[in-house]
Amino acid sequence: MSTFSAPKGTYDLLPPDSATFLAVREAIAAPLRRSGYGYVETPGFEHVELFSRGVGQSTDIVTKEMYTLTTKGGTDLALRPEGTASVLRAALQANLHRAGNLPVKLWYSGTYYRYERPQAGRYRHFSQVGAEAIGAEDPALDAELVILAADAYRALGLSGVRLLLNSLGDRECRPAYRAALQDFLRGLDLDEETRARIEINPLRVLDDKRPDVQRQLDGAPLLVDHLCESCKEYHERVRELLTAAGVAFTDDPRLVRGLDYYTRTTFEFVHDGLGSQSAVGGGGRYDGLSELIGGPPLPSVGWALGVDRTVLALRAEGVELPVPAGTDVFAVPLGEEARRTLFGVVTELRRAGVAADFAYGGRSAKASMKAANRSGARFAVVAGERDLAEGVVQVKDLDSGEQAPVALDGLAAELAARLSGGAADA
Ligand code: AMP
């Protein structure tokens, strides 16, 4: 039998690279934890209608990219293609919005599934960290989320992330703009699928990446010129707050993004070192989504940052994240008695908070020392019968090669102290 390989468009996270993914998730989550966002986890699959209604019937995500399945009981489910609809569904279901403390602020970290054409930076199974602030309309809340994302990228050491900003208007001003845009688009030379899109969701045509389409869009009416007074004012406030916080942005009047639910503030973070899949994260305000999925009016705003592409951006910039050493101390027993004693030492070290590992498998002293070196540990603890008879072990500094006996009694404390930079009291 041949061995299996991971399905197309997926990849495994393996050490040592997997440590970078954990560090990226943590770096994105840290500013959220400090800002009143609570952790939420939702199922990997949902009722298919949640996404077809929530994300939008006309989006590629729903029409082409959703992994759907019918259960044995006849229920239509979909692997989640994005996080917002699920998180809002969960908040509504648990009545979090009725607890009287709006906005409900939630963050999540998980894997998402889209049946896309795989290429560098675009996978069928990918990972996002996201944040949603549900039930408040306040430019400061939009600004907060954008600032937290920008701060996360900065904390990671990325300098090439650019922020694109737009407003998509609201129920007041968007219909008139939509009609004007439709009039314009109907006069263009477009393929049938795109013509159909003009009737369902004309704003999405602005997002078409094909050069021949982009060329024709040159004189298209722009939403900025059609925003109502309250949307204009709201957007201006968001822009002022970002500027005051030192977050640079570029106004992009064509930015619409691939989901139907956005209103007003819309943004995308892009990185120029990633080729065609340049979006590292994005989000915006979605004031109408709650009603679309059967909830009360709950104006909300959120974002999702792609973990995979953030890792690619770090690589493109040559940024190495400081990842904690996997092992600080590696124990090498010489003989059976030492095996029992050092196994006990390793357990004690771990309980004292020191990352420790052990030469398993009863291999030769030489092979065990090689394993110690390969582990990346700072110290090897080596002991044979004679050492134990004297109540000591040999502690070898694997950086300098220096080796000296240390009393077995109090060994864990001594090593913990050496690792934290000092020596234990005698
Ligand atoms: P979206 O929900 O499409 O706005 O996606 C938010 C972020 O998730 C994007 O900016 C990407 O960084 C990431 N992302 C979306 N789709 C994929 C994919 N197929 N593969 C890898 N990352 C993705």
Tab-separated table of C-alpha atoms and ligand atoms in Angstrom:
chain	number	residue	atom	x	y	z
A	1	MET	CA	0.000	0.000	0.000
A	2	SER	CA	1.312	3.430	-0.840
A	3	THR	CA	1.372	5.965	1.953
A	4	PHE	CA	-1.230	8.699	2.118
A	5	SER	CA	-0.490	12.341	1.539
A	6	ALA	CA	-2.469	15.354	2.735
A	7	PRO	CA	-5.318	16.411	0.398
A	8	LYS	CA	-4.669	19.015	-2.293
A	9	GLY	CA	-4.597	22.581	-0.998
A	10	THR	CA	-3.738	21.537	2.560
A	11	TYR	CA	-0.488	21.243	4.429
A	12	ASP	CA	0.734	19.974	7.757
A	13	LEU	CA	2.291	22.156	10.397
A	14	LEU	CA	5.344	20.420	11.733
A	15	PRO	CA	8.123	21.348	14.138
A	16	PRO	CA	10.099	23.535	14.035
A	17	ASP	CA	7.951	25.748	11.729
A	18	SER	CA	4.763	25.033	13.677
A	19	ALA	CA	6.175	27.078	16.585
A	20	THR	CA	6.014	30.174	14.382
A	21	PHE	CA	2.296	29.580	13.733
A	22	LEU	CA	1.593	29.360	17.458
A	23	ALA	CA	3.597	32.531	18.054
A	24	VAL	CA	1.682	34.379	15.308
A	25	ARG	CA	-1.704	33.331	16.718
A	26	GLU	CA	-0.565	34.436	20.155
A	27	ALA	CA	0.780	37.770	18.896
A	28	ILE	CA	-2.536	38.568	17.178
A	29	ALA	CA	-4.552	37.500	20.218
A	30	ALA	CA	-2.481	39.405	22.803
A	31	PRO	CA	-3.741	42.932	21.958
A	32	LEU	CA	-7.339	41.600	21.918
A	33	ARG	CA	-7.004	40.026	25.354
A	34	ARG	CA	-5.854	43.385	26.673
A	35	SER	CA	-8.850	45.124	25.144
A	36	GLY	CA	-11.849	43.364	26.618
A	37	TYR	CA	-12.319	40.640	23.998
A	38	GLY	CA	-13.336	37.214	25.350
A	39	TYR	CA	-12.416	33.955	23.621
A	40	VAL	CA	-15.137	32.199	21.609
A	41	GLU	CA	-15.021	28.826	19.896
A	42	THR	CA	-17.709	27.634	17.497
A	43	PRO	CA	-18.154	24.346	15.605
A	44	GLY	CA	-16.152	23.596	12.476
A	45	PHE	CA	-19.407	23.143	10.567
A	46	GLU	CA	-22.736	24.962	10.584
A	47	HIS	CA	-26.095	24.796	8.822
A	48	VAL	CA	-25.419	25.704	5.236
A	49	GLU	CA	-28.073	28.460	5.282
A	50	LEU	CA	-26.136	30.398	7.905
A	51	PHE	CA	-23.462	31.081	5.317
A	52	SER	CA	-25.670	31.329	2.231
A	53	ARG	CA	-27.776	33.959	3.997
A	54	GLY	CA	-25.001	35.509	6.044
A	55	VAL	CA	-22.014	35.596	3.722
A	56	GLY	CA	-24.191	36.182	0.663
A	57	GLN	CA	-25.709	34.209	-2.200
A	58	SER	CA	-23.673	36.067	-4.796
A	59	THR	CA	-20.231	35.640	-3.273
A	60	ASP	CA	-17.668	33.187	-4.634
A	61	ILE	CA	-17.300	31.887	-1.106
A	62	VAL	CA	-20.878	30.609	-1.142
A	63	THR	CA	-21.443	29.792	-4.808
A	64	LYS	CA	-18.167	28.033	-5.549
A	65	GLU	CA	-16.015	27.494	-2.524
A	66	MET	CA	-18.117	26.009	0.258
A	67	TYR	CA	-17.533	22.429	1.353
A	68	THR	CA	-21.061	21.174	1.877
A	69	LEU	CA	-22.360	17.802	3.007
A	70	THR	CA	-25.648	16.169	3.795
A	71	THR	CA	-25.675	14.138	6.987
A	72	LYS	CA	-27.227	10.683	7.245
A	73	GLY	CA	-30.138	12.430	8.935
A	74	GLY	CA	-30.620	14.709	5.918
A	75	THR	CA	-29.232	17.935	7.395
A	76	ASP	CA	-27.288	20.195	5.037
A	77	LEU	CA	-24.084	21.359	6.654
A	78	ALA	CA	-21.079	23.340	5.462
A	79	LEU	CA	-17.531	23.440	6.749
A	80	ARG	CA	-17.125	27.015	7.926
A	81	PRO	CA	-15.613	29.205	5.202
A	82	GLU	CA	-15.218	32.201	7.531
A	83	GLY	CA	-15.756	33.140	11.163
A	84	THR	CA	-18.089	36.110	11.449
A	85	ALA	CA	-21.420	34.447	10.689
A	86	SER	CA	-20.702	31.630	13.167
A	87	VAL	CA	-19.602	33.966	15.952
A	88	LEU	CA	-22.658	36.172	15.519
A	89	ARG	CA	-24.880	33.081	15.434
A	90	ALA	CA	-23.310	31.852	18.675
A	91	ALA	CA	-23.723	35.234	20.376
A	92	LEU	CA	-27.382	35.434	19.320
A	93	GLN	CA	-28.078	31.848	20.353
A	94	ALA	CA	-26.620	32.441	23.823
A	95	ASN	CA	-28.365	35.833	24.100
A	96	LEU	CA	-25.056	37.518	24.882
A	97	HIS	CA	-26.471	40.716	23.393
A	98	ARG	CA	-29.290	40.722	25.980
A	99	ALA	CA	-26.945	40.654	28.966
A	100	GLY	CA	-26.917	44.435	28.802
A	101	ASN	CA	-23.271	44.930	28.104
A	102	LEU	CA	-22.860	46.071	24.531
A	103	PRO	CA	-20.760	45.733	22.547
A	104	VAL	CA	-20.185	42.022	23.048
A	105	LYS	CA	-16.486	41.675	22.229
A	106	LEU	CA	-15.229	38.265	21.136
A	107	TRP	CA	-12.072	36.861	19.581
A	108	TYR	CA	-11.424	33.489	17.970
A	109	SER	CA	-8.719	31.391	16.416
A	110	GLY	CA	-9.465	28.517	14.102
A	111	THR	CA	-9.272	26.794	10.748
A	112	TYR	CA	-11.505	27.626	7.780
A	113	TYR	CA	-12.283	25.776	4.576
A	114	ARG	CA	-12.700	27.051	1.032
A	115	TYR	CA	-12.632	24.997	-2.126
A	116	GLU	CA	-10.334	27.412	-3.945
A	117	ARG	CA	-7.717	26.881	-6.620
A	118	PRO	CA	-4.631	26.296	-4.478
A	119	GLN	CA	-1.547	28.429	-4.993
A	120	ALA	CA	1.106	30.066	-2.829
A	121	GLY	CA	-0.768	31.742	0.043
A	122	ARG	CA	-4.131	30.280	-0.964
A	123	TYR	CA	-5.165	26.998	0.598
A	124	ARG	CA	-8.300	24.958	1.025
A	125	HIS	CA	-7.721	24.690	4.735
A	126	PHE	CA	-6.294	27.788	6.370
A	127	SER	CA	-6.088	29.475	9.692
A	128	GLN	CA	-7.399	32.806	10.958
A	129	VAL	CA	-7.488	34.764	14.168
A	130	GLY	CA	-10.489	37.062	14.265
A	131	ALA	CA	-12.306	39.579	16.429
A	132	GLU	CA	-15.897	40.790	16.461
A	133	ALA	CA	-17.483	43.656	18.414
A	134	ILE	CA	-21.220	43.087	18.331
A	135	GLY	CA	-24.036	45.527	19.033
A	136	ALA	CA	-22.554	49.023	18.932
A	137	GLU	CA	-22.240	51.744	16.369
A	138	ASP	CA	-19.335	53.958	17.305
A	139	PRO	CA	-16.462	55.103	15.103
A	140	ALA	CA	-14.129	54.532	18.059
A	141	LEU	CA	-15.019	50.838	17.994
A	142	ASP	CA	-14.130	50.550	14.299
A	143	ALA	CA	-10.906	52.426	15.039
A	144	GLU	CA	-10.153	50.179	18.028
A	145	LEU	CA	-10.279	47.051	15.902
A	146	VAL	CA	-8.137	48.492	13.127
A	147	ILE	CA	-5.589	49.727	15.677
A	148	LEU	CA	-5.459	46.312	17.398
A	149	ALA	CA	-4.741	44.578	14.082
A	150	ALA	CA	-2.111	47.147	13.131
A	151	ASP	CA	-0.521	46.759	16.577
A	152	ALA	CA	-0.435	42.977	16.179
A	153	TYR	CA	1.444	43.247	12.885
A	154	ARG	CA	3.799	45.746	14.451
A	155	ALA	CA	4.419	43.544	17.490
A	156	LEU	CA	5.325	40.726	15.100
A	157	GLY	CA	8.012	42.950	13.622
A	158	LEU	CA	6.346	43.318	10.219
A	159	SER	CA	6.989	46.636	8.524
A	160	GLY	CA	5.520	45.993	5.061
A	161	VAL	CA	1.830	45.734	5.952
A	162	ARG	CA	-0.314	48.463	4.372
A	163	LEU	CA	-3.860	49.344	5.406
A	164	LEU	CA	-6.487	50.104	2.766
A	165	LEU	CA	-9.628	51.843	3.980
A	166	ASN	CA	-13.039	52.535	2.491
A	167	SER	CA	-16.655	53.129	3.465
A	168	LEU	CA	-19.403	51.107	1.827
A	169	GLY	CA	-22.230	53.380	2.978
A	170	ASP	CA	-25.435	52.196	4.592
A	171	ARG	CA	-29.107	51.482	3.898
A	172	GLU	CA	-29.641	55.196	3.260
A	173	CYS	CA	-27.053	55.909	0.625
A	174	ARG	CA	-26.082	52.571	-0.853
A	175	PRO	CA	-29.237	51.859	-2.925
A	176	ALA	CA	-28.871	55.043	-5.009
A	177	TYR	CA	-25.180	54.340	-5.515
A	178	ARG	CA	-25.903	50.750	-6.422
A	179	ALA	CA	-28.345	51.868	-9.122
A	180	ALA	CA	-25.843	54.391	-10.523
A	181	LEU	CA	-23.134	51.737	-10.586
A	182	GLN	CA	-25.446	49.250	-12.291
A	183	ASP	CA	-26.226	51.796	-15.013
A	184	PHE	CA	-22.518	52.284	-15.602
A	185	LEU	CA	-21.643	48.565	-15.550
A	186	ARG	CA	-24.423	47.551	-17.944
A	187	GLY	CA	-22.700	49.664	-20.606
A	188	LEU	CA	-19.429	47.713	-20.379
A	189	ASP	CA	-18.146	44.764	-22.350
A	190	LEU	CA	-18.289	41.961	-19.770
A	191	ASP	CA	-18.732	38.181	-19.810
A	192	GLU	CA	-22.034	36.595	-18.901
A	193	GLU	CA	-21.115	35.665	-15.330
A	194	THR	CA	-19.991	39.194	-14.577
A	195	ARG	CA	-23.152	40.608	-16.203
A	196	ALA	CA	-25.200	38.422	-13.891
A	197	ARG	CA	-23.230	39.764	-10.961
A	198	ILE	CA	-24.174	43.342	-11.930
A	199	GLU	CA	-27.778	42.463	-11.138
A	200	ILE	CA	-27.104	40.610	-7.863
A	201	ASN	CA	-24.177	42.447	-6.315
A	202	PRO	CA	-22.713	45.142	-8.567
A	203	LEU	CA	-20.222	46.322	-5.934
A	204	ARG	CA	-18.408	43.028	-6.256
A	205	VAL	CA	-17.625	43.803	-9.891
A	206	LEU	CA	-15.381	46.625	-8.649
A	207	ASP	CA	-13.320	43.968	-6.920
A	208	ASP	CA	-12.712	42.006	-10.149
A	209	LYS	CA	-8.964	41.562	-10.425
A	210	ARG	CA	-8.809	40.918	-14.200
A	211	PRO	CA	-6.906	43.726	-15.983
A	212	ASP	CA	-9.406	43.960	-18.877
A	213	VAL	CA	-12.228	44.474	-16.369
A	214	GLN	CA	-10.211	46.898	-14.243
A	215	ARG	CA	-9.437	48.976	-17.341
A	216	GLN	CA	-13.112	49.413	-18.094
A	217	LEU	CA	-13.839	50.438	-14.514
A	218	ASP	CA	-11.812	53.621	-14.775
A	219	GLY	CA	-14.759	56.008	-14.860
A	220	ALA	CA	-17.023	53.982	-12.564
A	221	PRO	CA	-19.001	55.983	-10.000
A	222	LEU	CA	-17.458	55.658	-6.552
A	223	LEU	CA	-19.249	55.260	-3.267
A	224	VAL	CA	-17.246	58.045	-1.617
A	225	ASP	CA	-19.032	60.475	-3.915
A	226	HIS	CA	-22.439	59.066	-2.928
A	227	LEU	CA	-22.126	58.690	0.868
A	228	CYS	CA	-24.919	60.262	2.914
A	229	GLU	CA	-24.017	62.871	5.521
A	230	SER	CA	-24.056	60.483	8.474
A	231	CYS	CA	-21.848	57.912	6.687
A	232	LYS	CA	-19.460	60.648	5.618
A	233	GLU	CA	-19.206	61.969	9.145
A	234	TYR	CA	-18.806	58.476	10.603
A	235	HIS	CA	-16.021	57.662	8.175
A	236	GLU	CA	-14.276	60.937	8.883
A	237	ARG	CA	-14.307	60.171	12.622
A	238	VAL	CA	-12.769	56.728	12.022
A	239	ARG	CA	-10.057	58.281	9.859
A	240	GLU	CA	-9.293	60.925	12.516
A	241	LEU	CA	-9.008	58.332	15.283
A	242	LEU	CA	-6.654	56.186	13.206
A	243	THR	CA	-4.493	59.176	12.381
A	244	ALA	CA	-4.377	60.211	16.043
A	245	ALA	CA	-3.269	56.670	16.942
A	246	GLY	CA	-0.460	56.846	14.393
A	247	VAL	CA	-1.987	54.156	12.157
A	248	ALA	CA	-1.253	54.985	8.521
A	249	PHE	CA	-3.842	54.097	5.880
A	250	THR	CA	-4.581	54.609	2.208
A	251	ASP	CA	-8.087	55.532	1.094
A	252	ASP	CA	-9.139	52.950	-1.475
A	253	PRO	CA	-12.508	53.911	-2.956
A	254	ARG	CA	-12.667	50.620	-4.900
A	255	LEU	CA	-12.197	48.340	-1.886
A	256	VAL	CA	-15.283	46.153	-1.454
A	257	ARG	CA	-14.065	42.710	-0.281
A	258	GLY	CA	-15.608	39.364	-1.115
A	259	LEU	CA	-18.421	39.128	1.413
A	260	ASP	CA	-21.840	40.717	1.048
A	261	TYR	CA	-22.460	41.805	4.606
A	262	TYR	CA	-20.222	44.849	4.919
A	263	THR	CA	-21.549	48.378	5.533
A	264	ARG	CA	-19.659	51.602	6.232
A	265	THR	CA	-16.078	50.978	7.425
A	266	THR	CA	-14.294	48.384	5.298
A	267	PHE	CA	-10.574	47.674	5.365
A	268	GLU	CA	-7.927	45.300	4.204
A	269	PHE	CA	-4.337	44.764	5.260
A	270	VAL	CA	-2.058	43.908	2.349
A	271	HIS	CA	1.571	42.895	2.084
A	272	ASP	CA	3.556	43.443	-1.086
A	273	GLY	CA	5.931	40.525	-0.563
A	274	LEU	CA	3.288	37.847	-1.156
A	275	GLY	CA	2.595	37.935	-4.880
A	276	SER	CA	-1.016	37.777	-6.008
A	277	GLN	CA	-2.443	36.667	-2.654
A	278	SER	CA	-1.479	39.917	-0.993
A	279	ALA	CA	-4.323	40.286	1.552
A	280	VAL	CA	-3.071	39.309	4.986
A	281	GLY	CA	-6.223	40.351	6.796
A	282	GLY	CA	-9.408	42.297	6.462
A	283	GLY	CA	-12.722	43.228	7.928
A	284	GLY	CA	-15.248	45.930	8.446
A	285	ARG	CA	-18.637	46.911	9.754
A	286	TYR	CA	-21.601	44.614	9.159
A	287	ASP	CA	-24.632	46.424	10.525
A	288	GLY	CA	-27.218	44.319	8.690
A	289	LEU	CA	-25.869	40.802	9.248
A	290	SER	CA	-27.703	40.056	12.492
A	291	GLU	CA	-31.087	40.685	10.856
A	292	LEU	CA	-30.078	38.628	7.814
A	293	ILE	CA	-29.591	35.594	10.042
A	294	GLY	CA	-32.753	36.134	12.073
A	295	GLY	CA	-31.501	38.325	14.926
A	296	PRO	CA	-32.421	41.835	16.093
A	297	PRO	CA	-30.632	44.874	14.655
A	298	LEU	CA	-27.086	44.685	16.036
A	299	PRO	CA	-24.605	46.975	14.323
A	300	SER	CA	-21.221	45.277	14.549
A	301	VAL	CA	-17.669	45.394	13.299
A	302	GLY	CA	-14.885	42.832	13.071
A	303	TRP	CA	-11.889	41.446	11.247
A	304	ALA	CA	-10.071	38.231	10.476
A	305	LEU	CA	-6.331	38.027	9.969
A	306	GLY	CA	-4.872	35.130	7.998
A	307	VAL	CA	-2.279	33.237	10.006
A	308	ASP	CA	-0.782	31.393	7.002
A	309	ARG	CA	-0.201	34.587	5.043
A	310	THR	CA	1.138	36.405	8.098
A	311	VAL	CA	3.758	33.654	8.407
A	312	LEU	CA	4.561	34.079	4.689
A	313	ALA	CA	4.887	37.849	5.234
A	314	LEU	CA	7.326	37.241	8.107
A	315	ARG	CA	9.379	34.980	5.834
A	316	ALA	CA	9.266	37.542	3.006
A	317	GLU	CA	10.678	40.169	5.376
A	318	GLY	CA	13.169	37.775	6.924
A	319	VAL	CA	11.704	38.259	10.408
A	320	GLU	CA	12.502	35.422	12.815
A	321	LEU	CA	10.141	35.300	15.780
A	322	PRO	CA	11.686	34.501	19.125
A	323	VAL	CA	10.232	31.073	19.844
A	324	PRO	CA	10.887	29.527	23.250
A	325	ALA	CA	13.447	26.692	23.302
A	326	GLY	CA	11.730	23.321	23.230
A	327	THR	CA	14.150	21.742	25.670
A	328	ASP	CA	16.458	23.354	28.240
A	329	VAL	CA	17.879	20.239	29.881
A	330	PHE	CA	18.482	16.820	28.347
A	331	ALA	CA	19.206	13.842	30.594
A	332	VAL	CA	21.616	11.113	29.479
A	333	PRO	CA	21.701	8.095	31.820
A	334	LEU	CA	24.607	5.656	31.652
A	335	GLY	CA	23.223	2.385	32.972
A	336	GLU	CA	20.025	1.124	34.551
A	337	GLU	CA	20.302	2.738	37.958
A	338	ALA	CA	21.077	6.122	36.388
A	339	ARG	CA	18.080	5.637	34.094
A	340	ARG	CA	15.740	5.396	37.084
A	341	THR	CA	17.350	8.296	38.929
A	342	LEU	CA	17.566	10.660	35.966
A	343	PHE	CA	14.007	9.892	34.904
A	344	GLY	CA	13.038	11.130	38.372
A	345	VAL	CA	15.210	14.219	37.903
A	346	VAL	CA	13.513	14.987	34.570
A	347	THR	CA	10.074	14.725	36.179
A	348	GLU	CA	11.171	17.006	39.007
A	349	LEU	CA	12.656	19.541	36.551
A	350	ARG	CA	9.451	19.639	34.542
A	351	ARG	CA	7.407	20.164	37.695
A	352	ALA	CA	9.764	23.043	38.555
A	353	GLY	CA	8.968	24.631	35.195
A	354	VAL	CA	12.168	23.629	33.386
A	355	ALA	CA	11.726	22.161	29.880
A	356	ALA	CA	13.471	18.813	30.127
A	357	ASP	CA	13.779	15.698	27.992
A	358	PHE	CA	15.319	12.265	28.343
A	359	ALA	CA	17.365	9.836	26.235
A	360	TYR	CA	14.755	7.159	25.594
A	361	GLY	CA	15.270	3.842	23.911
A	362	GLY	CA	18.332	2.613	25.796
A	363	ARG	CA	20.755	3.778	23.118
A	364	SER	CA	24.526	4.120	23.465
A	365	ALA	CA	26.079	7.013	25.364
A	366	LYS	CA	27.300	8.454	22.062
A	367	ALA	CA	23.879	8.324	20.402
A	368	SER	CA	22.295	9.808	23.539
A	369	MET	CA	24.750	12.730	23.588
A	370	LYS	CA	23.977	13.353	19.937
A	371	ALA	CA	20.276	13.461	20.814
A	372	ALA	CA	21.086	15.921	23.617
A	373	ASN	CA	22.884	18.221	21.162
A	374	ARG	CA	20.124	17.957	18.599
A	375	SER	CA	17.445	18.812	21.148
A	376	GLY	CA	18.706	22.375	21.393
A	377	ALA	CA	19.061	22.018	25.179
A	378	ARG	CA	21.396	24.309	27.052
A	379	PHE	CA	22.534	21.612	29.503
A	380	ALA	CA	23.000	17.863	29.404
A	381	VAL	CA	22.747	15.995	32.684
A	382	VAL	CA	24.910	12.886	32.446
A	383	ALA	CA	25.266	10.271	35.175
A	384	GLY	CA	26.683	6.774	35.603
A	385	GLU	CA	26.883	4.511	38.618
A	386	ARG	CA	30.038	6.119	39.981
A	387	ASP	CA	28.496	9.611	39.875
A	388	LEU	CA	25.414	8.423	41.670
A	389	ALA	CA	27.493	6.669	44.310
A	390	GLU	CA	29.059	10.063	45.010
A	391	GLY	CA	25.652	11.762	45.039
A	392	VAL	CA	26.400	13.859	41.953
A	393	VAL	CA	25.591	14.128	38.254
A	394	GLN	CA	27.725	15.694	35.518
A	395	VAL	CA	26.212	18.866	34.137
A	396	LYS	CA	27.564	19.695	30.702
A	397	ASP	CA	27.063	23.140	29.196
A	398	LEU	CA	26.264	22.240	25.579
A	399	ASP	CA	27.226	25.708	24.347
A	400	SER	CA	30.700	25.887	25.888
A	401	GLY	CA	31.345	22.166	26.320
A	402	GLU	CA	32.318	22.694	29.958
A	403	GLN	CA	31.361	19.927	32.320
A	404	ALA	CA	31.334	19.776	36.134
A	405	PRO	CA	29.769	17.638	38.846
A	406	VAL	CA	26.712	19.029	40.625
A	407	ALA	CA	25.105	17.529	43.741
A	408	LEU	CA	22.020	15.471	42.934
A	409	ASP	CA	20.398	16.992	45.955
A	410	GLY	CA	19.002	20.344	44.846
A	411	LEU	CA	19.893	19.721	41.189
A	412	ALA	CA	16.544	20.934	39.834
A	413	ALA	CA	16.809	24.241	41.719
A	414	GLU	CA	20.427	24.697	40.597
A	415	LEU	CA	19.562	24.127	36.922
A	416	ALA	CA	16.493	26.366	37.112
A	417	ALA	CA	18.680	29.109	38.573
A	418	ARG	CA	21.405	28.690	35.951
A	419	LEU	CA	18.816	28.818	33.170
A	420	SER	CA	17.328	32.020	34.508
A	421	GLY	CA	20.766	33.581	34.532
A	422	GLY	CA	21.884	33.280	38.147
A	423	ALA	CA	23.371	30.566	40.373
A	424	ALA	CA	21.390	28.964	43.184
A	425	ASP	CA	22.317	29.847	46.741
A	426	ALA	CA	24.839	27.343	48.004
B	1	AMP	P1	-11.560	36.936	4.072
B	1	AMP	O1	-12.556	36.345	4.990
B	1	AMP	O2	-11.607	36.376	2.693
B	1	AMP	O3	-11.503	38.417	4.128
B	1	AMP	O4	-10.159	36.440	4.635
B	1	AMP	C1	-9.485	37.061	5.705
B	1	AMP	C2	-8.033	36.660	5.634
B	1	AMP	O5	-7.913	35.232	5.694
B	1	AMP	C3	-7.370	37.023	4.316
B	1	AMP	O6	-6.866	38.336	4.375
B	1	AMP	C4	-6.275	35.997	4.208
B	1	AMP	O7	-5.135	36.391	4.942
B	1	AMP	C5	-6.874	34.781	4.865
B	1	AMP	N1	-7.394	33.848	3.838
B	1	AMP	C6	-8.584	33.873	3.217
B	1	AMP	N2	-8.711	32.854	2.351
B	1	AMP	C7	-7.553	32.155	2.435
B	1	AMP	C8	-7.052	30.968	1.797
B	1	AMP	N3	-7.769	30.291	0.908
B	1	AMP	N4	-5.805	30.539	2.128
B	1	AMP	C9	-5.067	31.207	3.038
B	1	AMP	N5	-5.482	32.314	3.668
B	1	AMP	C10	-6.706	32.785	3.377
